[in-house]
């Protein structure tokens, strides 16, 4: 059963309706909790600590549709987490014969942490698919516009020419950096199993001759990595998630803020393939995809900071530090998953306007290549006089081509993109 008013993201258009939203919703989290419980019973059965029939009964009962999410949420207040009421409901659903094998030897944090890793793994798989589509689209843009010259901008002003191909290749490089970090974290996500204080004592009490073997079998049942130690207060897995997600948000955010700048009305070198409308101004086509990605990039570091702050977790189970992780981590997964979804649409639909870029190269009447002119004139006029000449011509505001001293000098800015093409080719070799 689900709430009549589920959390659909009414105020979160960045992740609403995304694959990550489904993978992190209350129903998905509940199913992950149930999967963690069923996996534990199966692991115990595999080691002869529970009947095979118990494993079957718990697995069959562990269906999220059979449980009342709202009731579990409300009853979670009693013990501070949803596992306690869930164990009671699951035990009842399994029945009297095999109910005693539900949650046997585990503590609530074992189940909730393991479920969190399952939710993270399932969401990161979706995220990685979108990052791959994004990098492919950016690779196509970079190759197509390898030699499309445009103004380089530093501190908001025209600097020297660059190419859009190199800019797109740089965006792609960040996406690949994010992909590599997310992949490494995805492959390292561990199951959690330690019992009440991380000693595995209860499993020995229930008959395990080698309790240390159980976490490995448990992890294998769930497709997670076997933990070296119970990590109830050793929060490396959560911190790693925080880091890779915050980085990914920032990496995608770089593309977004560049597009936001270059799609301004007075610049218009880029445009989103299908912009969003305005409730008041019919003429507008807003860069909504970029806006939502930029929003995620601004929020993600603060959510990650909460997770890093929770590393200082006292004793063998902390009061508050563990609890503080749940919502920020889910929101990070949602935000970054939504941003990756939007990045695919942005990259695949981005419209590039080379003619406008070429027009803008001439806005400063040749001054955009003053760096090259300084280098070429210095041997002839001397360094100081060359700088004085170019500074004077800039202050006069007239085209450099009209200056008699520059009659025979190549002022074409498209001829001064340095090694942009070679750098783009090098970047595109990365897979």
XYZ file of C-alpha atoms in Angstrom:
431
model
C 0.000 0.000 0.000
C 1.172 3.528 -0.710
C 0.295 7.002 0.470
C -2.547 8.727 -1.418
C -0.145 11.660 -1.793
C 3.258 10.096 -2.484
C 6.420 12.153 -2.755
C 6.306 12.811 -6.494
C 8.668 15.782 -6.504
C 6.194 18.622 -6.889
C 8.870 21.118 -5.865
C 11.751 19.119 -7.330
C 11.511 19.263 -11.139
C 15.189 18.373 -11.354
C 14.516 14.777 -10.334
C 10.744 14.363 -10.685
C 9.882 11.567 -13.081
C 13.499 10.491 -13.499
C 14.724 6.896 -13.259
C 16.532 7.923 -10.068
C 13.259 9.089 -8.552
C 11.776 5.631 -8.963
C 14.933 3.938 -7.708
C 14.976 6.028 -4.513
C 11.270 6.357 -3.718
C 9.701 5.021 -0.548
C 8.565 1.897 -2.357
C 12.073 1.226 -3.664
C 13.587 1.803 -0.223
C 11.055 -0.520 1.359
C 11.811 -3.206 -1.214
C 15.530 -2.821 -0.523
C 14.892 -3.305 3.207
C 12.904 -6.432 2.459
C 15.598 -7.671 0.066
C 18.154 -7.196 2.823
C 16.044 -9.216 5.258
C 15.392 -11.996 2.757
C 19.059 -12.099 1.751
C 20.050 -12.582 5.372
C 17.759 -15.575 5.794
C 19.013 -17.081 2.537
C 22.630 -16.604 3.637
C 21.920 -18.339 6.929
C 20.172 -21.175 5.102
C 23.183 -21.532 2.797
C 25.362 -22.103 5.853
C 22.913 -24.499 7.491
C 21.777 -21.972 10.097
C 18.189 -21.908 8.873
C 15.966 -24.328 6.943
C 15.820 -23.835 3.197
C 12.042 -23.572 3.592
C 12.539 -20.549 5.848
C 14.608 -18.813 3.187
C 11.891 -19.489 0.633
C 9.127 -18.292 2.943
C 10.900 -15.038 3.838
C 11.845 -14.317 0.221
C 8.278 -14.859 -0.960
C 6.885 -12.639 1.781
C 9.407 -9.858 1.085
C 7.244 -8.023 -1.447
C 6.863 -4.279 -0.856
C 3.315 -4.280 -2.201
C 2.240 -6.366 0.781
C 3.239 -3.714 3.318
C 1.830 -0.335 4.340
C 4.553 2.266 3.783
C 2.716 5.014 5.614
C 2.114 2.826 8.659
C 5.771 1.808 8.743
C 6.861 5.443 8.516
C 4.610 6.500 11.352
C 5.592 3.575 13.577
C 9.299 4.196 12.870
C 9.136 7.099 15.314
C 8.832 4.640 18.164
C 12.308 3.165 17.705
C 13.884 5.820 15.525
C 14.086 3.733 12.340
C 11.729 1.811 10.033
C 13.375 -1.587 10.443
C 11.822 -2.265 13.830
C 8.177 -2.118 12.674
C 9.098 -3.793 9.385
C 10.554 -6.817 11.179
C 7.310 -7.188 13.109
C 5.202 -6.985 9.945
C 7.481 -9.292 7.950
C 7.566 -11.853 10.747
C 3.764 -11.883 10.788
C 3.633 -12.175 6.988
C 6.020 -15.151 6.992
C 3.928 -17.008 9.555
C 4.466 -18.832 12.828
C 6.584 -21.701 11.502
C 9.336 -19.691 9.831
C 8.770 -16.248 11.294
C 11.459 -16.783 13.969
C 14.082 -16.859 11.193
C 13.317 -13.272 10.128
C 16.100 -10.854 11.129
C 17.749 -13.497 13.300
C 20.972 -12.213 14.833
C 20.879 -8.866 13.000
C 20.486 -5.336 14.266
C 18.418 -2.622 12.631
C 21.486 -0.871 11.261
C 22.607 -4.038 9.482
C 19.408 -4.046 7.474
C 19.100 -0.307 6.905
C 22.730 0.140 5.864
C 22.558 -2.849 3.533
C 19.319 -1.570 2.038
C 20.924 1.839 1.554
C 23.755 0.225 -0.387
C 21.227 -1.647 -2.533
C 19.340 1.572 -3.302
C 22.615 3.332 -4.072
C 23.823 0.521 -6.342
C 20.570 0.438 -8.291
C 20.542 4.218 -8.668
C 24.202 4.439 -9.660
C 23.600 1.883 -12.413
C 20.992 4.240 -13.876
C 23.270 7.228 -13.382
C 26.138 5.522 -15.198
C 23.926 4.788 -18.184
C 23.004 8.465 -18.476
C 26.601 9.609 -18.047
C 27.586 7.326 -20.909
C 24.921 8.766 -23.191
C 26.022 12.264 -22.255
C 29.691 11.650 -22.993
C 28.816 10.108 -26.340
C 26.778 13.166 -27.327
C 29.556 15.504 -26.205
C 32.101 13.474 -28.169
C 30.034 13.967 -31.303
C 29.838 17.710 -30.673
C 33.563 17.939 -30.057
C 34.409 16.062 -33.241
C 31.936 18.012 -35.361
C 33.179 21.365 -34.075
C 36.861 20.523 -33.733
C 37.799 23.651 -35.691
C 34.798 25.891 -34.971
C 36.463 29.027 -33.642
C 34.845 31.076 -30.896
C 35.929 33.656 -28.346
C 37.646 32.317 -25.283
C 36.459 34.160 -22.192
C 38.328 34.767 -18.950
C 36.920 36.799 -16.048
C 33.811 37.366 -18.256
C 35.795 39.141 -21.018
C 37.079 38.058 -24.419
C 40.545 36.554 -24.042
C 42.000 34.744 -27.074
C 40.186 32.516 -29.574
C 39.449 28.906 -28.762
C 37.234 26.312 -30.432
C 33.878 24.954 -29.454
C 35.292 21.485 -30.093
C 37.825 21.954 -27.304
C 35.146 23.303 -24.976
C 32.881 20.306 -25.625
C 35.847 17.953 -25.218
C 36.507 19.541 -21.828
C 32.898 19.007 -20.780
C 33.195 15.380 -21.830
C 36.418 14.952 -19.884
C 34.631 15.983 -16.694
C 31.784 13.588 -17.422
C 34.281 10.767 -17.889
C 35.986 11.729 -14.631
C 32.587 11.485 -12.943
C 31.879 8.146 -14.603
C 35.161 6.701 -13.381
C 34.540 7.856 -9.823
C 30.987 6.594 -9.762
C 32.062 3.243 -11.217
C 34.719 2.788 -8.553
C 32.261 3.561 -5.778
C 29.527 1.398 -7.313
C 31.873 -1.579 -7.393
C 32.898 -1.082 -3.760
C 29.488 -0.809 -2.067
C 29.439 -3.332 0.803
C 26.768 -5.207 2.677
C 26.542 -4.540 6.403
C 26.384 -7.290 8.988
C 27.716 -7.140 12.519
C 24.909 -7.681 14.971
C 24.215 -5.549 18.001
C 27.713 -4.104 18.488
C 29.595 -5.296 15.409
C 30.984 -8.502 16.911
C 28.754 -11.065 15.133
C 28.181 -12.624 18.551
C 24.506 -13.440 18.050
C 25.218 -15.531 14.943
C 27.544 -17.685 16.991
C 24.835 -18.017 19.614
C 22.478 -19.230 16.885
C 24.878 -21.976 15.884
C 27.367 -20.534 13.378
C 30.720 -22.251 13.774
C 32.438 -19.442 11.828
C 30.313 -16.275 12.098
C 32.874 -14.288 10.069
C 31.884 -16.342 7.015
C 28.277 -15.119 7.147
C 28.816 -11.513 5.947
C 30.589 -12.808 2.840
C 27.728 -15.142 1.964
C 25.227 -12.385 2.780
C 26.963 -9.943 0.442
C 27.035 -12.542 -2.314
C 23.289 -13.114 -1.970
C 22.682 -9.388 -2.588
C 25.323 -8.630 -5.210
C 27.280 -6.351 -2.894
C 30.899 -6.418 -1.804
C 31.786 -8.401 1.285
C 32.760 -6.030 4.114
C 36.149 -6.393 5.756
C 34.629 -5.269 9.057
C 31.186 -4.265 10.233
C 31.095 -0.534 9.424
C 28.391 0.685 11.796
C 30.600 3.625 12.770
C 33.207 3.315 10.002
C 31.322 5.303 7.371
C 33.695 5.137 4.422
C 31.019 3.753 2.049
C 28.701 6.680 2.727
C 31.505 9.221 2.475
C 32.590 7.710 -0.852
C 29.048 8.047 -2.134
C 28.940 11.644 -0.977
C 32.168 12.441 -2.779
C 31.396 10.847 -6.117
C 27.877 12.267 -6.221
C 28.944 15.797 -5.326
C 31.705 15.622 -7.928
C 29.300 14.375 -10.573
C 26.890 17.205 -9.843
C 29.708 19.715 -10.212
C 31.039 18.085 -13.377
C 27.630 18.274 -15.027
C 27.183 21.743 -13.585
C 30.206 23.026 -15.503
C 28.510 22.209 -18.793
C 25.270 23.716 -17.551
C 26.712 27.067 -16.485
C 28.628 27.388 -19.753
C 25.452 26.763 -21.714
C 23.559 29.231 -19.538
C 26.144 31.898 -20.312
C 26.476 31.187 -24.014
C 22.707 30.976 -24.556
C 22.048 34.468 -23.182
C 20.071 36.587 -25.643
C 22.983 38.969 -26.227
C 25.426 36.073 -26.818
C 23.285 33.319 -28.371
C 26.187 31.118 -29.439
C 24.325 28.091 -28.087
C 20.707 27.129 -27.484
C 19.010 24.205 -25.825
C 17.268 21.956 -28.273
C 13.879 22.474 -26.633
C 13.827 25.252 -24.098
C 11.121 25.838 -21.539
C 8.407 28.418 -21.717
C 7.502 31.314 -19.459
C 4.176 31.788 -17.664
C 4.288 35.526 -18.415
C 6.378 36.052 -21.567
C 5.333 34.057 -24.627
C 8.507 34.855 -26.552
C 10.875 33.165 -24.110
C 12.564 29.797 -24.548
C 14.378 29.276 -21.287
C 17.414 26.959 -20.906
C 15.559 24.799 -18.406
C 17.743 21.696 -18.614
C 20.848 23.723 -17.814
C 19.025 25.583 -15.067
C 18.025 22.392 -13.285
C 21.498 20.884 -13.604
C 23.047 24.069 -12.211
C 20.588 23.945 -9.332
C 21.679 20.404 -8.477
C 25.336 21.416 -8.628
C 24.707 24.148 -6.084
C 22.826 21.925 -3.660
C 24.929 18.777 -3.827
C 27.986 20.018 -1.883
C 25.862 20.970 1.120
C 24.193 17.569 1.207
C 27.587 15.901 0.910
C 28.850 18.037 3.784
C 26.214 16.519 6.082
C 27.375 13.044 5.129
C 31.012 13.929 5.723
C 30.014 15.409 9.062
C 28.507 12.077 10.026
C 31.898 10.377 9.796
C 32.483 11.385 13.411
C 30.209 8.657 14.779
C 30.705 7.693 18.388
C 30.789 4.250 20.016
C 29.563 1.164 18.151
C 26.313 2.837 17.106
C 25.894 6.604 17.120
C 22.928 8.598 18.312
C 22.123 10.992 15.492
C 25.096 10.718 13.139
C 23.756 7.605 11.416
C 20.225 8.975 11.389
C 21.418 12.228 9.811
C 22.634 10.366 6.719
C 19.414 8.907 5.402
C 17.645 11.877 3.872
C 20.693 13.753 2.517
C 22.002 10.637 0.812
C 18.678 9.885 -0.819
C 18.360 13.508 -1.926
C 21.873 13.394 -3.389
C 21.046 10.262 -5.354
C 17.867 11.888 -6.614
C 19.462 15.218 -7.476
C 22.414 13.777 -9.316
C 20.325 11.120 -11.030
C 17.949 13.827 -12.218
C 20.838 16.032 -13.340
C 22.277 13.153 -15.353
C 18.887 12.603 -16.970
C 18.765 16.293 -17.919
C 22.376 16.242 -19.114
C 21.488 13.609 -21.705
C 18.727 15.797 -23.099
C 20.959 18.869 -22.984
C 23.924 17.283 -24.767
C 21.885 15.413 -27.360
C 19.752 18.441 -28.238
C 22.270 21.272 -27.950
C 22.224 23.679 -30.897
C 25.545 25.275 -31.845
C 25.661 28.522 -33.837
C 29.079 28.780 -35.521
C 28.115 31.908 -37.482
C 27.369 33.787 -34.275
C 30.634 32.599 -32.759
C 32.494 33.877 -35.827
C 30.722 37.206 -35.616
C 31.702 37.606 -31.989
C 35.363 37.012 -32.798
C 35.299 40.365 -34.567
C 33.618 42.356 -31.792
C 36.925 43.771 -30.576
C 38.109 44.659 -34.104
C 41.140 42.397 -33.962
C 42.133 42.892 -30.325
C 41.249 39.278 -29.566
C 44.581 38.350 -31.209
C 46.610 41.028 -29.397
C 48.600 38.308 -27.665
C 49.885 37.049 -30.988
C 50.494 40.599 -32.242
C 52.573 41.357 -29.154
C 54.751 38.334 -29.857
C 55.150 39.164 -33.552
C 55.794 42.902 -33.104
C 58.218 42.621 -30.187
C 61.226 41.597 -32.335
C 60.491 44.499 -34.733
C 59.443 47.335 -32.425
C 60.674 46.111 -29.073
C 58.487 44.670 -26.374
C 57.615 47.954 -24.648
C 56.809 49.827 -27.858
C 54.703 46.937 -29.174
C 52.648 46.929 -25.980
C 52.293 50.722 -26.094
C 51.088 50.577 -29.709
C 48.453 47.914 -29.051
C 47.254 49.648 -25.879
C 46.844 52.915 -27.769
C 44.966 51.277 -30.634
C 42.682 49.542 -28.136
C 41.907 52.829 -26.376
C 41.065 54.490 -29.683
C 38.530 51.777 -30.451
C 39.280 51.613 -34.154
C 39.849 48.373 -36.069
C 43.415 47.167 -35.905
C 43.360 46.590 -39.647
C 43.312 50.363 -40.148
C 46.602 50.827 -38.286
C 49.461 51.310 -40.782
C 51.836 49.416 -38.486
C 49.662 46.297 -38.868
C 49.046 46.352 -42.599
C 50.882 43.117 -43.305
C 49.887 41.283 -40.103
C 47.424 38.366 -40.102
C 44.505 39.520 -37.960
C 42.172 36.574 -38.648
C 41.203 35.207 -35.223
C 40.367 31.789 -36.656
C 44.084 31.424 -37.396
C 44.974 31.773 -33.721
C 43.421 28.814 -31.952
C 46.763 27.312 -31.004
C 46.702 23.561 -30.454
C 42.961 23.428 -29.815
C 42.415 20.881 -32.583
C 45.202 18.606 -31.388
C 44.030 18.849 -27.777
C 40.503 17.983 -28.875
C 41.765 14.936 -30.767
C 43.745 13.842 -27.729
C 40.726 14.230 -25.459
C 38.556 12.184 -27.805
C 40.970 9.261 -27.628
C 39.861 8.655 -24.052
C 37.259 5.962 -23.648
